[in-house]
XYZ file of C-alpha atoms in Angstrom:
322
model
C -232.947 56.644 74.741
C -236.147 57.370 72.453
C -233.468 56.687 69.674
C -232.650 53.367 71.062
C -236.415 52.553 71.707
C -237.200 53.275 67.720
C -234.281 51.183 66.856
C -235.069 48.433 68.713
C -238.896 48.400 67.271
C -237.643 48.596 63.703
C -235.272 45.476 64.298
C -237.980 43.388 66.008
C -240.265 44.316 63.082
C -237.733 43.501 60.637
C -237.059 40.115 62.350
C -240.384 39.210 62.187
C -240.996 40.374 58.611
C -237.875 38.137 57.531
C -239.857 35.076 58.314
C -242.027 35.771 55.303
C -239.256 36.911 52.982
C -237.069 33.514 53.306
C -239.954 31.449 53.018
C -238.807 29.074 49.936
C -240.913 30.185 46.919
C -240.636 29.270 43.386
C -241.530 32.320 41.093
C -244.112 30.096 39.212
C -246.156 29.268 42.421
C -246.856 32.785 43.435
C -250.121 34.158 42.342
C -251.424 37.658 43.292
C -255.116 37.615 44.093
C -257.627 40.575 43.665
C -256.286 43.674 45.390
C -259.040 45.444 47.268
C -259.772 48.956 48.214
C -261.920 50.172 50.713
C -263.066 53.539 52.239
C -265.361 54.435 55.080
C -266.656 57.842 56.498
C -268.519 57.956 59.927
C -270.349 60.780 62.104
C -270.581 59.963 66.016
C -272.883 62.311 67.546
C -272.454 64.824 70.015
C -272.063 63.337 73.584
C -271.359 64.943 77.292
C -267.961 64.884 78.669
C -268.371 63.774 81.962
C -266.464 66.078 84.021
C -268.573 69.279 84.985
C -272.178 69.588 85.113
C -273.119 71.549 83.048
C -271.081 69.575 80.453
C -269.252 70.392 77.472
C -269.700 68.076 74.544
C -267.756 66.459 71.676
C -268.781 64.710 68.503
C -266.231 62.974 65.995
C -266.186 62.690 62.221
C -263.746 59.905 60.724
C -262.747 58.973 57.433
C -260.557 55.965 56.312
C -259.089 54.226 53.615
C -257.313 51.036 53.217
C -255.780 48.380 50.722
C -255.342 44.370 51.154
C -253.568 42.354 48.637
C -253.978 38.595 48.853
C -250.837 36.327 47.628
C -250.943 32.707 46.929
C -247.251 31.339 47.678
C -247.730 27.764 47.384
C -250.802 25.116 47.186
C -250.644 25.546 50.941
C -249.909 28.854 51.738
C -251.050 32.481 51.409
C -250.073 35.762 52.404
C -252.070 38.708 52.747
C -250.377 42.432 52.680
C -252.669 45.390 54.383
C -252.213 49.093 54.527
C -254.783 51.375 56.320
C -254.897 55.170 57.372
C -257.431 57.355 59.286
C -258.525 60.872 60.227
C -260.147 61.639 63.127
C -261.905 65.130 63.521
C -262.900 66.352 67.071
C -265.492 68.837 67.292
C -265.700 70.449 70.586
C -268.654 72.549 72.216
C -268.775 74.711 75.523
C -264.918 74.070 75.947
C -265.170 76.798 78.853
C -266.351 73.991 80.908
C -263.491 71.739 80.237
C -261.136 71.823 83.468
C -258.678 69.503 82.343
C -257.910 71.552 79.356
C -258.374 74.843 81.009
C -261.196 75.858 78.884
C -259.504 75.080 75.490
C -259.881 72.569 73.060
C -257.581 69.681 73.918
C -257.011 68.350 70.561
C -258.606 68.710 67.064
C -257.484 66.463 64.207
C -255.912 62.944 65.114
C -254.112 60.616 62.656
C -253.421 56.676 62.071
C -251.814 54.633 59.692
C -250.884 50.760 60.016
C -249.033 48.152 57.787
C -249.589 44.404 58.033
C -248.473 41.049 56.814
C -250.298 37.965 57.666
C -249.250 34.472 56.600
C -251.390 31.152 56.485
C -250.021 27.626 56.053
C -252.795 25.093 55.533
C -251.597 21.228 56.840
C -254.399 19.821 55.613
C -258.399 20.418 55.455
C -258.807 20.704 59.276
C -255.674 22.203 60.561
C -254.071 25.730 59.786
C -251.143 27.734 61.409
C -250.874 31.423 61.038
C -248.183 34.081 61.974
C -247.951 37.758 60.951
C -246.563 41.333 62.059
C -247.397 44.975 61.624
C -246.273 48.194 62.644
C -248.664 51.321 63.288
C -248.809 54.995 64.049
C -251.055 57.439 65.975
C -250.298 61.169 66.107
C -251.750 64.629 66.780
C -249.211 67.096 64.772
C -245.725 65.657 65.568
C -244.214 62.248 64.283
C -241.590 61.825 66.493
C -241.623 58.232 68.691
C -245.241 57.616 67.547
C -244.697 53.786 66.370
C -246.113 50.679 67.977
C -245.301 47.117 66.513
C -247.029 43.748 66.931
C -246.855 40.173 65.895
C -248.722 36.919 66.342
C -249.162 33.553 65.852
C -251.726 30.814 66.360
C -253.416 27.988 64.767
C -257.099 27.058 63.394
C -259.012 23.691 63.542
C -262.111 23.139 61.477
C -264.542 20.474 62.128
C -268.192 19.319 61.181
C -269.593 17.560 58.213
C -269.113 20.544 56.143
C -265.962 21.525 58.071
C -268.242 24.896 58.778
C -267.058 25.068 62.560
C -263.490 26.557 63.225
C -261.871 27.351 66.403
C -258.771 29.594 66.537
C -256.353 29.988 69.532
C -253.206 32.040 69.438
C -250.771 34.324 71.181
C -250.051 38.017 70.300
C -247.269 40.452 71.487
C -246.632 44.268 70.984
C -244.855 47.312 72.016
C -246.602 50.695 72.213
C -244.749 54.183 71.577
C -245.186 54.202 75.525
C -242.749 52.749 78.402
C -245.382 51.551 80.519
C -246.869 47.969 79.733
C -250.306 46.489 79.888
C -252.213 43.286 79.058
C -252.419 39.657 80.313
C -248.578 39.864 80.681
C -245.963 42.390 80.829
C -242.671 41.893 79.245
C -239.447 43.964 78.988
C -239.232 47.392 77.816
C -242.997 47.883 77.990
C -243.917 44.792 76.052
C -247.633 43.647 76.077
C -248.184 39.923 75.726
C -251.588 38.193 75.591
C -253.487 35.187 74.167
C -256.387 35.164 71.888
C -259.046 32.779 70.644
C -262.387 32.326 69.029
C -264.647 30.488 67.498
C -266.845 30.374 64.268
C -269.535 28.889 62.209
C -270.384 29.207 58.559
C -267.669 32.177 58.422
C -268.013 34.080 55.457
C -265.437 34.953 53.196
C -264.676 38.585 52.204
C -266.960 39.365 49.384
C -268.881 36.163 49.659
C -272.847 36.286 49.490
C -273.554 32.853 50.270
C -277.130 32.863 51.774
C -277.632 31.990 55.401
C -276.737 32.767 58.737
C -273.291 32.750 60.400
C -271.500 34.022 63.541
C -268.111 34.691 64.906
C -267.052 35.254 68.607
C -263.498 36.136 69.753
C -261.550 37.062 72.355
C -260.520 39.896 73.046
C -264.287 40.524 72.724
C -265.844 40.869 69.378
C -268.802 39.193 68.353
C -270.283 39.083 64.600
C -273.622 37.598 63.340
C -274.525 38.045 59.978
C -277.475 36.722 57.569
C -277.158 36.762 53.971
C -280.609 37.014 52.248
C -279.271 36.508 48.398
C -276.293 37.551 46.236
C -276.929 41.270 46.561
C -278.268 41.895 50.239
C -276.947 40.814 53.691
C -277.141 42.078 57.245
C -274.631 42.325 60.002
C -274.616 42.919 63.827
C -271.214 43.444 65.603
C -270.083 44.322 69.307
C -266.635 44.802 70.018
C -264.707 46.925 72.541
C -261.838 48.904 70.718
C -259.060 51.322 71.379
C -256.167 53.387 69.921
C -253.352 55.385 71.237
C -252.055 58.586 69.767
C -249.124 60.811 70.362
C -249.954 64.433 71.283
C -248.227 67.061 69.960
C -245.049 68.814 71.406
C -246.946 71.883 71.910
C -250.155 70.390 73.420
C -251.388 72.305 76.836
C -252.666 69.129 78.581
C -249.712 66.742 78.218
C -246.528 67.982 75.608
C -245.216 64.942 73.872
C -247.596 62.789 76.088
C -249.965 60.152 74.983
C -254.053 59.834 74.460
C -255.739 56.539 74.952
C -258.958 56.466 73.473
C -260.962 53.076 74.410
C -264.768 52.439 73.793
C -267.689 49.540 73.223
C -269.451 49.453 69.988
C -272.410 47.942 68.911
C -273.488 48.465 65.195
C -276.403 47.159 62.740
C -275.346 47.274 59.109
C -276.721 46.508 55.852
C -274.706 45.465 52.869
C -275.486 45.822 49.384
C -273.513 44.023 46.374
C -274.627 45.529 43.141
C -271.833 43.495 41.300
C -269.757 40.852 42.420
C -266.643 43.094 43.139
C -268.150 45.876 45.015
C -270.030 45.877 48.366
C -271.645 49.010 49.765
C -272.332 49.101 53.680
C -274.559 51.460 55.657
C -274.294 51.153 59.556
C -276.130 52.424 62.330
C -274.195 52.173 65.687
C -273.919 52.792 69.616
C -270.894 53.782 71.674
C -270.429 53.339 75.181
C -267.938 53.039 77.864
C -266.153 55.881 76.052
C -262.947 57.009 78.042
C -260.091 59.458 77.049
C -257.077 58.197 79.247
C -254.485 61.459 79.138
C -250.908 60.249 79.907
C -247.621 61.542 80.074
C -244.873 60.563 77.575
C -243.860 56.991 79.043
C -247.385 56.224 79.568
C -248.117 56.708 82.834
C -251.996 57.852 83.434
C -252.371 61.541 84.202
C -256.268 61.921 84.095
C -259.302 59.637 82.693
C -261.954 61.459 81.287
C -265.449 59.564 80.917
C -267.495 60.366 77.928
C -271.298 59.476 77.322
C -272.989 57.270 75.203
C -273.555 58.473 71.617
C -274.807 57.008 68.216
C -273.002 56.706 64.837
C -273.768 56.420 61.213
C -271.160 54.894 58.843
C -271.049 54.470 55.183
C -268.116 52.246 53.527
C -267.217 50.919 50.238
C -265.123 47.578 49.558
C -263.949 47.193 45.982
C -262.254 44.224 44.728
C -260.974 44.633 41.233
C-alpha cells in the first residue's frame, strides 16, 4: 500500500511539473538570472515541556541552506527553481520527567529537504498568473515514506498610481506522508485543499534596498513590515504561524514509523545589512509561542499533543546573489 502511495505522489509531481517543461520556448529567449545562495543558523532558548510539574525542558538549534535560480523564459514569463535543506537539533534536559517518552529523549536530530518550481506569466502591467509545485521531506533516521507534495495556482492584480498595491488570490493543494487529511477541504487519499491570499504595499524585491516603508499581509497568517533606511540598512518585523511534519524512526519508542507534527507562532524583529549589492547579512531576534508537538501514528492519527512554553530565539543568516 505504501508503494502505491509513493507511486501516486511521484506521478502527481511529474504531472504538475510537465506544465513547465512543455511551455513553448525559444532557446534565444531563455535568460538565467543571478543564482542566490542562502544560509542560516538559529538557536531557540530552553522552554518548559508542559506535561509534568516540575517540567522537563527543550531547546532547539537549527541550520539551513538554500539555493534559488530565477530564469526568464520569455518577455512575459519567468520560472524560479528552489532547493533547500535543514537540520534541527533538540537538546532535552530533565528527561526523567517526560512521561510520554518514559523518561527518555523522544528524538534528537530531525532533517528536512524541499525542491520547488514557481512559474509566473505577466498578462500586462496589472495582471499576472502563477502556478507551482514542490516536493518535500522530513525525517528522523529512516527515509521510507517521508515525502509530501504540493501545488498551487493563482493570480496577482496591481493597482495605484505607481502600481505599488498588489492583491493575490490563489488555491493550493497537497499530500503529506500521512493518510489523514486536514485543511479547508479534505480530498481523496488524505489530500489537503485550501485557498490563500494576501495584499501588499511597496513590496520589496529580493536584494532591493529602495528606501521607505513596505508591508505584506497573507493568509494563511503571515505579516511582514519593513523599513529601508538606505542602500545598506533595513529593519524588518515578521509574524507568522508555521509548521513542519517529520517521519519518526522505525525504532522510535514513542511512535515507531509514526509522525511528528511541529507547529508554532513566531514574531521576529531583524536588522539587515547589505555591505555590497549582492550580499545581505541579517540578525534577527524572535519569540516563539503557541508551540505544540503532535505525536501521530503512521497514518497521521493523533496519539498525544504536547504543549511547549514560550521561548526566545536569535538568528543569523546570509544571502548571496552571485
